[in-house]
Tab-separated table of N, CA and C and ligand atoms in Angstrom:
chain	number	residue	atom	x	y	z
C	19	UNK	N	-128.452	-27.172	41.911
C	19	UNK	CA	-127.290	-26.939	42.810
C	19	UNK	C	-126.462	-28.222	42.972
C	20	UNK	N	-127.263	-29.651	42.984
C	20	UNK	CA	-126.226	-30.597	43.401
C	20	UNK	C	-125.476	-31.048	41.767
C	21	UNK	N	-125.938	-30.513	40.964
C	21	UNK	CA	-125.348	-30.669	39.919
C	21	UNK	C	-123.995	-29.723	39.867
C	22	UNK	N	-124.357	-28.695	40.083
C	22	UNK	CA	-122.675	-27.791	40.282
C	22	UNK	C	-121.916	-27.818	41.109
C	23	UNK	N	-122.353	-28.571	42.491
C	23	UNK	CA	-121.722	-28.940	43.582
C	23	UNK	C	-120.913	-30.243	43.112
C	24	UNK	N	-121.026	-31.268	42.264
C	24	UNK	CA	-120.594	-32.079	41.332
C	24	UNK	C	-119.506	-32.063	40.670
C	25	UNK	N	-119.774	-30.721	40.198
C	25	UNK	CA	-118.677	-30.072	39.327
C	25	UNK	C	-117.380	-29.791	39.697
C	26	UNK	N	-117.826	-28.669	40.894
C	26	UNK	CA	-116.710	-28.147	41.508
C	26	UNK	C	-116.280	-29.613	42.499
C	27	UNK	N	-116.276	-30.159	42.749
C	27	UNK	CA	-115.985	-31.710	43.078
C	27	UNK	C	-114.971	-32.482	42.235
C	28	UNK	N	-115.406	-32.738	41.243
C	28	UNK	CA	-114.723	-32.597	39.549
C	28	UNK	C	-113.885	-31.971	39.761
C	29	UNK	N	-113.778	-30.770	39.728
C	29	UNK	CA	-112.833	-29.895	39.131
C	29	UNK	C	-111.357	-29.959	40.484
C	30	UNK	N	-112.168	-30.161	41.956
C	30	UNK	CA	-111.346	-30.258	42.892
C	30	UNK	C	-110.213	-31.990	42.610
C	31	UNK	N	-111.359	-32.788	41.789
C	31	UNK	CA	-110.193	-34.447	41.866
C	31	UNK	C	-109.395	-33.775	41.034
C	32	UNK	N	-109.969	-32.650	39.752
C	32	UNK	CA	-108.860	-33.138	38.793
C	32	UNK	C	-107.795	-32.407	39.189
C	33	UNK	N	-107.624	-30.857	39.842
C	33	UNK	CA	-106.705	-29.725	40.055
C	33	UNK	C	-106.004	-31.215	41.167
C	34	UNK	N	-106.361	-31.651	41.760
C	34	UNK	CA	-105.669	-32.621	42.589
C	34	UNK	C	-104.429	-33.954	42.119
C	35	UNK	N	-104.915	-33.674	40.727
C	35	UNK	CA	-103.967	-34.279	39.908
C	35	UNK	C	-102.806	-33.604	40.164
C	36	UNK	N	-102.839	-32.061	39.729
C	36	UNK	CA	-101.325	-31.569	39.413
C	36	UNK	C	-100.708	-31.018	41.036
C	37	UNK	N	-101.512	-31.667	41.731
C	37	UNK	CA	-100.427	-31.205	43.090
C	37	UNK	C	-99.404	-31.354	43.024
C	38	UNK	N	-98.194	-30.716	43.523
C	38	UNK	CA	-96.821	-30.856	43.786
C	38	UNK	C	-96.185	-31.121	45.309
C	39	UNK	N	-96.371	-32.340	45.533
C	39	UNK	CA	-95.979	-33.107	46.838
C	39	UNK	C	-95.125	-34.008	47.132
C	40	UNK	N	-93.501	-33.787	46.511
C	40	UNK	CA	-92.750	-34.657	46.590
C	40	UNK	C	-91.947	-34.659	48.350
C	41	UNK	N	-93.043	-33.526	49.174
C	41	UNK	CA	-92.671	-34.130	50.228
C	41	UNK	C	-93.095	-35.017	50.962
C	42	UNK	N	-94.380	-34.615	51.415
C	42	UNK	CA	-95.095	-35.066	52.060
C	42	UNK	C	-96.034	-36.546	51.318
C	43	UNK	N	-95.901	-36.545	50.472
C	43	UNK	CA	-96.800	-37.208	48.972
C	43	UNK	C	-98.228	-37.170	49.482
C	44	UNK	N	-98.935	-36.415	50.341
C	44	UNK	CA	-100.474	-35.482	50.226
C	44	UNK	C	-100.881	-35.144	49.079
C	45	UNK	N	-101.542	-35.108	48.308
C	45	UNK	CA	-102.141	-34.338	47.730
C	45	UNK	C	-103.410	-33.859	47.780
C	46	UNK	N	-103.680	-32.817	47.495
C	46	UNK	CA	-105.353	-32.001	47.759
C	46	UNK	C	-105.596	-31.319	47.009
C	47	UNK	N	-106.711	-30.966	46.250
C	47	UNK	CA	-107.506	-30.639	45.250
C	47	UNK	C	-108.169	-29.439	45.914
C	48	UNK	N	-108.913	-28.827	45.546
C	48	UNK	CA	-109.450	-28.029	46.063
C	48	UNK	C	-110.224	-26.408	44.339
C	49	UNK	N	-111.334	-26.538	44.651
C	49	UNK	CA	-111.972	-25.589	43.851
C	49	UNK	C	-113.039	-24.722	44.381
C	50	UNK	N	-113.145	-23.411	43.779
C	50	UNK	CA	-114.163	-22.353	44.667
C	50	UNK	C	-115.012	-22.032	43.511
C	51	UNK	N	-116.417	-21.819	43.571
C	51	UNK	CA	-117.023	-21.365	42.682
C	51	UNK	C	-117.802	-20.242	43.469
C	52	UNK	N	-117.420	-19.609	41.782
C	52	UNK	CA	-117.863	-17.314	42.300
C	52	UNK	C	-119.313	-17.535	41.778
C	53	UNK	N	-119.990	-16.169	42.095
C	53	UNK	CA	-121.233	-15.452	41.526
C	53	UNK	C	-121.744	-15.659	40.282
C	54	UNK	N	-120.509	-15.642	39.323
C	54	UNK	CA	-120.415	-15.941	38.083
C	54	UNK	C	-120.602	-17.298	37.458
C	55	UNK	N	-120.404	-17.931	38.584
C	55	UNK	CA	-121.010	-19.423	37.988
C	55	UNK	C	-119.087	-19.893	37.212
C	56	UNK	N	-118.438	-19.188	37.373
C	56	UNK	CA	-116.865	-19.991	37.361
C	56	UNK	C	-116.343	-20.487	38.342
C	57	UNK	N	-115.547	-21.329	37.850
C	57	UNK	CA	-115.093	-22.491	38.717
C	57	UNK	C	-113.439	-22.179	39.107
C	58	UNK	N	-112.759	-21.997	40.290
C	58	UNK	CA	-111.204	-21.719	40.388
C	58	UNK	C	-110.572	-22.795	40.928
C	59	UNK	N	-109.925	-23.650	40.307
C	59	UNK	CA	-109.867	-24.662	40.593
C	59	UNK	C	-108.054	-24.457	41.666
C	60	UNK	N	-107.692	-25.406	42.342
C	60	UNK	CA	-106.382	-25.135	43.261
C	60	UNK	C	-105.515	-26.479	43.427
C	61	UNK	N	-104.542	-26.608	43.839
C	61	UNK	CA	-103.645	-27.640	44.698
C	61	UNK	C	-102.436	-27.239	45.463
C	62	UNK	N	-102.444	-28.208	46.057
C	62	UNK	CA	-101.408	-27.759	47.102
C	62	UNK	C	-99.786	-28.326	46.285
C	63	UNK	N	-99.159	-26.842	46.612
C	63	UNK	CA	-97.542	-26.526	45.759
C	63	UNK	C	-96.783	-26.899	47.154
C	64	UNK	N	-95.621	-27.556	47.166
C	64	UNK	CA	-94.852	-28.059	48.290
C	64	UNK	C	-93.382	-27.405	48.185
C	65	UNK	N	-92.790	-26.985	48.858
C	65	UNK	CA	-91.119	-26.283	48.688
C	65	UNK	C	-90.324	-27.326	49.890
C	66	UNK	N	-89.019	-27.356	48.850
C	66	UNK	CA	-88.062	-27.604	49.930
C	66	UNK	C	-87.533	-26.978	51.450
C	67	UNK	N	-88.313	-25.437	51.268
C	67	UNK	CA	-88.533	-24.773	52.134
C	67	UNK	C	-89.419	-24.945	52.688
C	68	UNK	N	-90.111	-25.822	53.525
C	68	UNK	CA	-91.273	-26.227	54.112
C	68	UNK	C	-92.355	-25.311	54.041
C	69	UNK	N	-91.633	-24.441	55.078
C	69	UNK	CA	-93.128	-23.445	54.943
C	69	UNK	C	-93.269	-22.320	54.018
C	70	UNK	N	-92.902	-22.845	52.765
C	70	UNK	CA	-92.800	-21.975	51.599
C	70	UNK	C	-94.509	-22.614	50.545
C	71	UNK	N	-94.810	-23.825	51.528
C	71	UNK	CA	-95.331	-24.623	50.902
C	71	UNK	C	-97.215	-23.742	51.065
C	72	UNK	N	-98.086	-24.051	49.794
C	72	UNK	CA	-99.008	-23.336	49.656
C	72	UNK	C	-100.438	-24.535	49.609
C	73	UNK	N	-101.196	-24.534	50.794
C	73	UNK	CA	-102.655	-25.582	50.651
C	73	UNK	C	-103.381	-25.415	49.384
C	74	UNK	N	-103.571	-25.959	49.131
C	74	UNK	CA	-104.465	-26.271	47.751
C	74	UNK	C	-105.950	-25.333	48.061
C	75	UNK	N	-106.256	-25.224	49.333
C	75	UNK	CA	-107.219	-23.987	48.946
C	75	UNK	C	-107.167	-22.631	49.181
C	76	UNK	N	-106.493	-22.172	49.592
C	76	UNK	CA	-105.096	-20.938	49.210
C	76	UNK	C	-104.786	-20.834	47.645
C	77	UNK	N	-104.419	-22.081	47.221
C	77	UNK	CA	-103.984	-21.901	45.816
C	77	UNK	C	-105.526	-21.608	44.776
C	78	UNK	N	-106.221	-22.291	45.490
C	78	UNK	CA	-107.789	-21.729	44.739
C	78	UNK	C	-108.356	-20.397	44.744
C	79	UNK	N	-107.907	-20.445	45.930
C	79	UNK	CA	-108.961	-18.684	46.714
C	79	UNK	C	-107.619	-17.929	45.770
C	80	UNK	N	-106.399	-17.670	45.440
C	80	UNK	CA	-105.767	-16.626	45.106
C	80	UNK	C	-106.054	-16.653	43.549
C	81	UNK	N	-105.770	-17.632	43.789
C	81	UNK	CA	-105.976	-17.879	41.741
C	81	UNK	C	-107.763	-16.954	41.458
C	82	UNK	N	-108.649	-17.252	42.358
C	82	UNK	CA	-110.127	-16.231	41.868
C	82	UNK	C	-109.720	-15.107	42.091
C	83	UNK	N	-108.927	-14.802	43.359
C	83	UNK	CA	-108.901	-13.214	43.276
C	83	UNK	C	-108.147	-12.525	42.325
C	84	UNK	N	-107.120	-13.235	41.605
C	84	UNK	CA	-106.177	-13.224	40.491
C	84	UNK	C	-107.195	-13.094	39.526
C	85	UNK	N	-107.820	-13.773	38.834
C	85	UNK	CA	-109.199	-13.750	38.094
C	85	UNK	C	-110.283	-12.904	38.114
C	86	UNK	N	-109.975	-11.759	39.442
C	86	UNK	CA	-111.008	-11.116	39.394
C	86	UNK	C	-112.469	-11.085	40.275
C	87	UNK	N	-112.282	-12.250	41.076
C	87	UNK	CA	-113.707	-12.237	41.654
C	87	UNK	C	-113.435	-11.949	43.051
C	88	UNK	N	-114.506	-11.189	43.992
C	88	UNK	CA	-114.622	-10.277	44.726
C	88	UNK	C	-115.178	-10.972	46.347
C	89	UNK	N	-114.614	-9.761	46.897
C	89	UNK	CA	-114.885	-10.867	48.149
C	89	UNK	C	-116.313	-10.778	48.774
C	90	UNK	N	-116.920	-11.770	49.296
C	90	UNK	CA	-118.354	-11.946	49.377
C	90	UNK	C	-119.258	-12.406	48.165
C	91	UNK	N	-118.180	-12.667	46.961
C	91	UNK	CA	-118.795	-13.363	45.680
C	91	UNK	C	-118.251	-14.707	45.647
C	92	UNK	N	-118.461	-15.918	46.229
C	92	UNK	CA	-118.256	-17.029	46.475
C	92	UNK	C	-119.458	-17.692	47.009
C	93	UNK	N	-119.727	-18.783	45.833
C	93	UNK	CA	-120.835	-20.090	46.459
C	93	UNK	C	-120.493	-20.864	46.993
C	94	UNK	N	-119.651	-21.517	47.354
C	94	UNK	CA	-118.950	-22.807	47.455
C	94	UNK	C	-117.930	-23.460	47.106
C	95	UNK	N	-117.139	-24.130	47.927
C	95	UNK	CA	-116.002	-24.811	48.082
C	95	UNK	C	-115.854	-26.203	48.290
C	96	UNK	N	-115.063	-27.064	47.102
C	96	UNK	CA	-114.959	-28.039	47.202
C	96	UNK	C	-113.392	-28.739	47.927
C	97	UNK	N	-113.534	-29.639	48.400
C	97	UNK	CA	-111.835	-29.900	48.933
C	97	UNK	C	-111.412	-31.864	48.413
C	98	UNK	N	-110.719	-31.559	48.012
C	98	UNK	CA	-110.465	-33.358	47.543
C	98	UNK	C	-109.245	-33.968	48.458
C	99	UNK	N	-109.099	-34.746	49.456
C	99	UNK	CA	-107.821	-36.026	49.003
C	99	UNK	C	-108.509	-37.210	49.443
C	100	UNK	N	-107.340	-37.878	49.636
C	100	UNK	CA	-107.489	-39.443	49.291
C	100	UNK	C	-107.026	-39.812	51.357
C	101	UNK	N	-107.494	-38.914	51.881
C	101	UNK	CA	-107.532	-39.444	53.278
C	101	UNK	C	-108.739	-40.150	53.985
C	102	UNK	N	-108.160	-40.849	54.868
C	102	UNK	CA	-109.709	-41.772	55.434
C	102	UNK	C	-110.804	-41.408	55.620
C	103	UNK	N	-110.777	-40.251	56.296
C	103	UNK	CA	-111.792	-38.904	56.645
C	103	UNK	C	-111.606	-37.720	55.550
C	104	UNK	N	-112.632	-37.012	55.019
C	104	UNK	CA	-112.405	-36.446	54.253
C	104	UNK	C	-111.813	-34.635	54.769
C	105	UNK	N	-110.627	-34.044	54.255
C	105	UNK	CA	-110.052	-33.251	54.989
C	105	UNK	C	-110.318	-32.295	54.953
C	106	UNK	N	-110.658	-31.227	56.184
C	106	UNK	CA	-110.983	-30.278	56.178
C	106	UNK	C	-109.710	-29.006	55.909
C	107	UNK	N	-110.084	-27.633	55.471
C	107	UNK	CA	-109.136	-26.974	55.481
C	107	UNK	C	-108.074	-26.886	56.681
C	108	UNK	N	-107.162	-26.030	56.595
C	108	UNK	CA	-106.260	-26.112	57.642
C	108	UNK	C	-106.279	-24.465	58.409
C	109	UNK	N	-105.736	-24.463	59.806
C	109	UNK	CA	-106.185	-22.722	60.215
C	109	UNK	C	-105.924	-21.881	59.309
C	110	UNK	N	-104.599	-21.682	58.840
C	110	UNK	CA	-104.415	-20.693	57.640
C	110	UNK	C	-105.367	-20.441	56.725
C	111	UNK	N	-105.622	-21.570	55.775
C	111	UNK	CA	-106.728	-21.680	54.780
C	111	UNK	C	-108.031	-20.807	55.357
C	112	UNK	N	-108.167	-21.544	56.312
C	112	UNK	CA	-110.042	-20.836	57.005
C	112	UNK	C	-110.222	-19.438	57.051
C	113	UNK	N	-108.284	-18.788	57.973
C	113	UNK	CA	-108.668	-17.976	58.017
C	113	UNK	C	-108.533	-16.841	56.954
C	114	UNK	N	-107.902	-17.338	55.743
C	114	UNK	CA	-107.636	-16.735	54.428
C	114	UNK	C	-109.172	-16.450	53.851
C	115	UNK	N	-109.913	-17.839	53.598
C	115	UNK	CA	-111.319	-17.847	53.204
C	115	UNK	C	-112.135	-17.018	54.200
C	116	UNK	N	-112.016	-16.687	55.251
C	116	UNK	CA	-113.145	-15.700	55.778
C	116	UNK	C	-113.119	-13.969	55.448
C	117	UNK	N	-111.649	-13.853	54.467
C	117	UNK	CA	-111.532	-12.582	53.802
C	117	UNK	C	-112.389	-12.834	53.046
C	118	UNK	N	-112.927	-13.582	52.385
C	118	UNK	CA	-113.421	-13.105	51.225
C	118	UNK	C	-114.702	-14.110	50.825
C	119	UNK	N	-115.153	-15.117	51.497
C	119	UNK	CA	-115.898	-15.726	51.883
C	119	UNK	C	-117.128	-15.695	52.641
C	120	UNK	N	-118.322	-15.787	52.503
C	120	UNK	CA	-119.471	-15.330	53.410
C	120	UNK	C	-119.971	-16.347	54.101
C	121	UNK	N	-120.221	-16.228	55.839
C	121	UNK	CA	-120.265	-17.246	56.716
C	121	UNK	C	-120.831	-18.464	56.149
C	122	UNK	N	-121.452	-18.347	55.420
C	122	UNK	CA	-122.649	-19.467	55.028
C	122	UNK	C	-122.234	-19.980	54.032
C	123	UNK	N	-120.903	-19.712	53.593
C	123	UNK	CA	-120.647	-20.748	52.373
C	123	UNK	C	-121.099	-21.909	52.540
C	124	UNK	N	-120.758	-23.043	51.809
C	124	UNK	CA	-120.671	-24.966	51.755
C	124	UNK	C	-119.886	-24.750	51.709
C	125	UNK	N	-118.982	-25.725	52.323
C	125	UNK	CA	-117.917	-26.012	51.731
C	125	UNK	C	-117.693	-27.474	51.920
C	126	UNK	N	-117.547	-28.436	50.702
C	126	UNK	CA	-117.764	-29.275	50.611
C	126	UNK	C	-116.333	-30.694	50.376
C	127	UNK	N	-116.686	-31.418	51.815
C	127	UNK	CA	-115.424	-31.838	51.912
C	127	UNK	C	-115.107	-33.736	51.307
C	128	UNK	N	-114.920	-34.043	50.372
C	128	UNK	CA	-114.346	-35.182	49.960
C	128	UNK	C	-112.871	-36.111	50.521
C	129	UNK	N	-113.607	-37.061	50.050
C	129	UNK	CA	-112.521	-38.265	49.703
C	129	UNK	C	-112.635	-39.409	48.891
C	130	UNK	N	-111.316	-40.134	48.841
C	130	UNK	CA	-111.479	-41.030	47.443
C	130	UNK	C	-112.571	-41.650	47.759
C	131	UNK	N	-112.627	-42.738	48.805
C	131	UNK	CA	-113.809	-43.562	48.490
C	131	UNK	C	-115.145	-43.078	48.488
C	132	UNK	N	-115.178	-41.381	48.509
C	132	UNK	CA	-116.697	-41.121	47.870
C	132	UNK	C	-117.680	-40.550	49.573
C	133	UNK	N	-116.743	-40.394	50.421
C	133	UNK	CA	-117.135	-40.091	51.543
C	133	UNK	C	-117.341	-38.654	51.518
C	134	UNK	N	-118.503	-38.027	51.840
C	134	UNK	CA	-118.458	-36.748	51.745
C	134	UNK	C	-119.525	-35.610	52.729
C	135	UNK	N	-118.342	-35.017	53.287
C	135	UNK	CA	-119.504	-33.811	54.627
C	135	UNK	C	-119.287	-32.623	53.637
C	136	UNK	N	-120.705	-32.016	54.498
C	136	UNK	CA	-120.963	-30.653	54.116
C	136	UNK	C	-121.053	-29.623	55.020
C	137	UNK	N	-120.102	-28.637	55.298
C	137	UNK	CA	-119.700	-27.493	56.327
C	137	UNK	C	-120.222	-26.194	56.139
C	138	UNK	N	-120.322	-25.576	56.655
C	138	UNK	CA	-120.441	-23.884	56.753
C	138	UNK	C	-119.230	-23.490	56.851
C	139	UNK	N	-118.566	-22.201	56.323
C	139	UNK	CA	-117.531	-21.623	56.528
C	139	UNK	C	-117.635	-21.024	58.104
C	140	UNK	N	-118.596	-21.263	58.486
C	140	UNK	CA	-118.897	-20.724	60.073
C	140	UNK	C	-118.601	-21.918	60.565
C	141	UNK	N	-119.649	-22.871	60.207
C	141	UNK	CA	-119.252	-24.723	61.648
C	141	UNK	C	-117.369	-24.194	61.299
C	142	UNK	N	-117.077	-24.198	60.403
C	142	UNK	CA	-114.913	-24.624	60.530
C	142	UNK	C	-114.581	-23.271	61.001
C	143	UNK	N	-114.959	-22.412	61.190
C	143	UNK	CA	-114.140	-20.967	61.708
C	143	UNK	C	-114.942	-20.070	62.085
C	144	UNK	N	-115.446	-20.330	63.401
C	144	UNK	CA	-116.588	-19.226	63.782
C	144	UNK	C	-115.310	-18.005	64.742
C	145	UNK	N	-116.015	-16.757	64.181
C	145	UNK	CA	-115.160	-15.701	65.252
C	145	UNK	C	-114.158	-15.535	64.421
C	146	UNK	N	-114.108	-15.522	63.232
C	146	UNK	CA	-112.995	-14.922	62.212
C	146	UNK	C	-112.167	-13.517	62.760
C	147	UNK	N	-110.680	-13.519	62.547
C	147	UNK	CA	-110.885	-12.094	62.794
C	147	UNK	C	-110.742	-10.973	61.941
C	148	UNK	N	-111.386	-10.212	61.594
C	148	UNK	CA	-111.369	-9.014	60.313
C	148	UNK	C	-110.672	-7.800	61.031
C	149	UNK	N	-110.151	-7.572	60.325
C	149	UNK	CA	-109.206	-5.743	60.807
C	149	UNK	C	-110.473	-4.807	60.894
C	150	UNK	N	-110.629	-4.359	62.136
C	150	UNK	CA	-111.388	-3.020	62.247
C	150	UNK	C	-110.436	-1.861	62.504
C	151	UNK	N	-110.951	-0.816	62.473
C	151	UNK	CA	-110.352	0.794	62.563
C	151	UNK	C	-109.995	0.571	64.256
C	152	UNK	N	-109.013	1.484	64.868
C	152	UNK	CA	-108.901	1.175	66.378
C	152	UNK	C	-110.075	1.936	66.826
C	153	UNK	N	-110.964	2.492	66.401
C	153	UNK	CA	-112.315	3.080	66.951
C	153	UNK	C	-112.718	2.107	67.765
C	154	UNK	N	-113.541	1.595	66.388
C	154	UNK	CA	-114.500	0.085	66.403
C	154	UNK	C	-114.026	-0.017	67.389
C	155	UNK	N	-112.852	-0.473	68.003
C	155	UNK	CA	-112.024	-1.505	68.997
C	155	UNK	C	-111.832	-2.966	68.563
B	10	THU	N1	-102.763	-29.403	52.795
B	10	THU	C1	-103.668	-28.811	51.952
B	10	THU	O1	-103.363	-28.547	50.788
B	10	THU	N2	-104.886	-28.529	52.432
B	10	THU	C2	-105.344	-28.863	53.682
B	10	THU	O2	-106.463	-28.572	54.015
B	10	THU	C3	-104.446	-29.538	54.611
B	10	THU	C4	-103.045	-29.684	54.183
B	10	THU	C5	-101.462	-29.785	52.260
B	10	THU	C6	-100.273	-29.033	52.775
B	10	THU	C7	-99.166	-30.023	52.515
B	10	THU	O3	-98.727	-29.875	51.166
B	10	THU	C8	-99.814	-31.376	52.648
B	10	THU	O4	-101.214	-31.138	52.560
B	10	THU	C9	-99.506	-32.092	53.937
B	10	THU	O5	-99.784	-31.287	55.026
């Protein structure tokens, strides 16, 4: 496991390469690995329209479901930048990943100098909210 946790780490510096941040100059990496043992790698896309702009793990999580992989088929999540503290997703992101994400993911949070926590998709977003029928309530 800490060998593929490695990977998707990897795969989060390098997708962190092609971020597009000529606003903010952030960049973030970000990769999800499915059931399948594939890797979806992400970055964050920036618009002159501010909030046109897409987190790098948004851009991961759509790109797997684009690919095909299913929700509750996710091992783990890697997140890359180059901030002091290594950055956690943002509300949107969390609450995008709890569609399709199972409480207990890792999700595993980096930075450049090699600093690195390890989360539950629950410790960052407990009390998700999922659409029930108006029965349920
Ligand atoms: N950003 C991400 O891609 N992921 C996060 O978890 C936090 C924020 C991006 C959005 C924007 O392009 C830049 O970082 C600055 O907020």
């Amino acid at each position: 496991m800490e060998m593929e946790m490695n990977k998707l780490r990897q795969a989060a510096v390098e997708a962190r390469g092609n971020a597009h941040v000529p606003y903010s100059g952030f960049a973030v990496g970000a990769a999800l690995l499915d059931d399948r043992g594939r890797i979806h790698p992400g970055c964050n896309v920036e618009n002159a329209a501010y909030g046109a702009t897409n987190c790098a793990e948004r851009t991961a999580l759509f790109r797997a479901v684009a690919d095909g992989a299913k929700p509750g088929a996710f091992r783990a999540m890697a997140v890359v930048a180059a901030s002091s503290r290594p950055v956690p997703p943002c509300g949107i992101c969390r609450q995008s990943l709890a569609e399709f994400a199972q409480e207990d993911m890792p999700v595993i949070l980096a930075n450049a100098q090699g600093e690195r926590r390890v989360l539950t998709l629950r410790d960052l977003f407990p009390g998700a909210f999922h659409l029930s029928s108006p029965e349920e309530g």
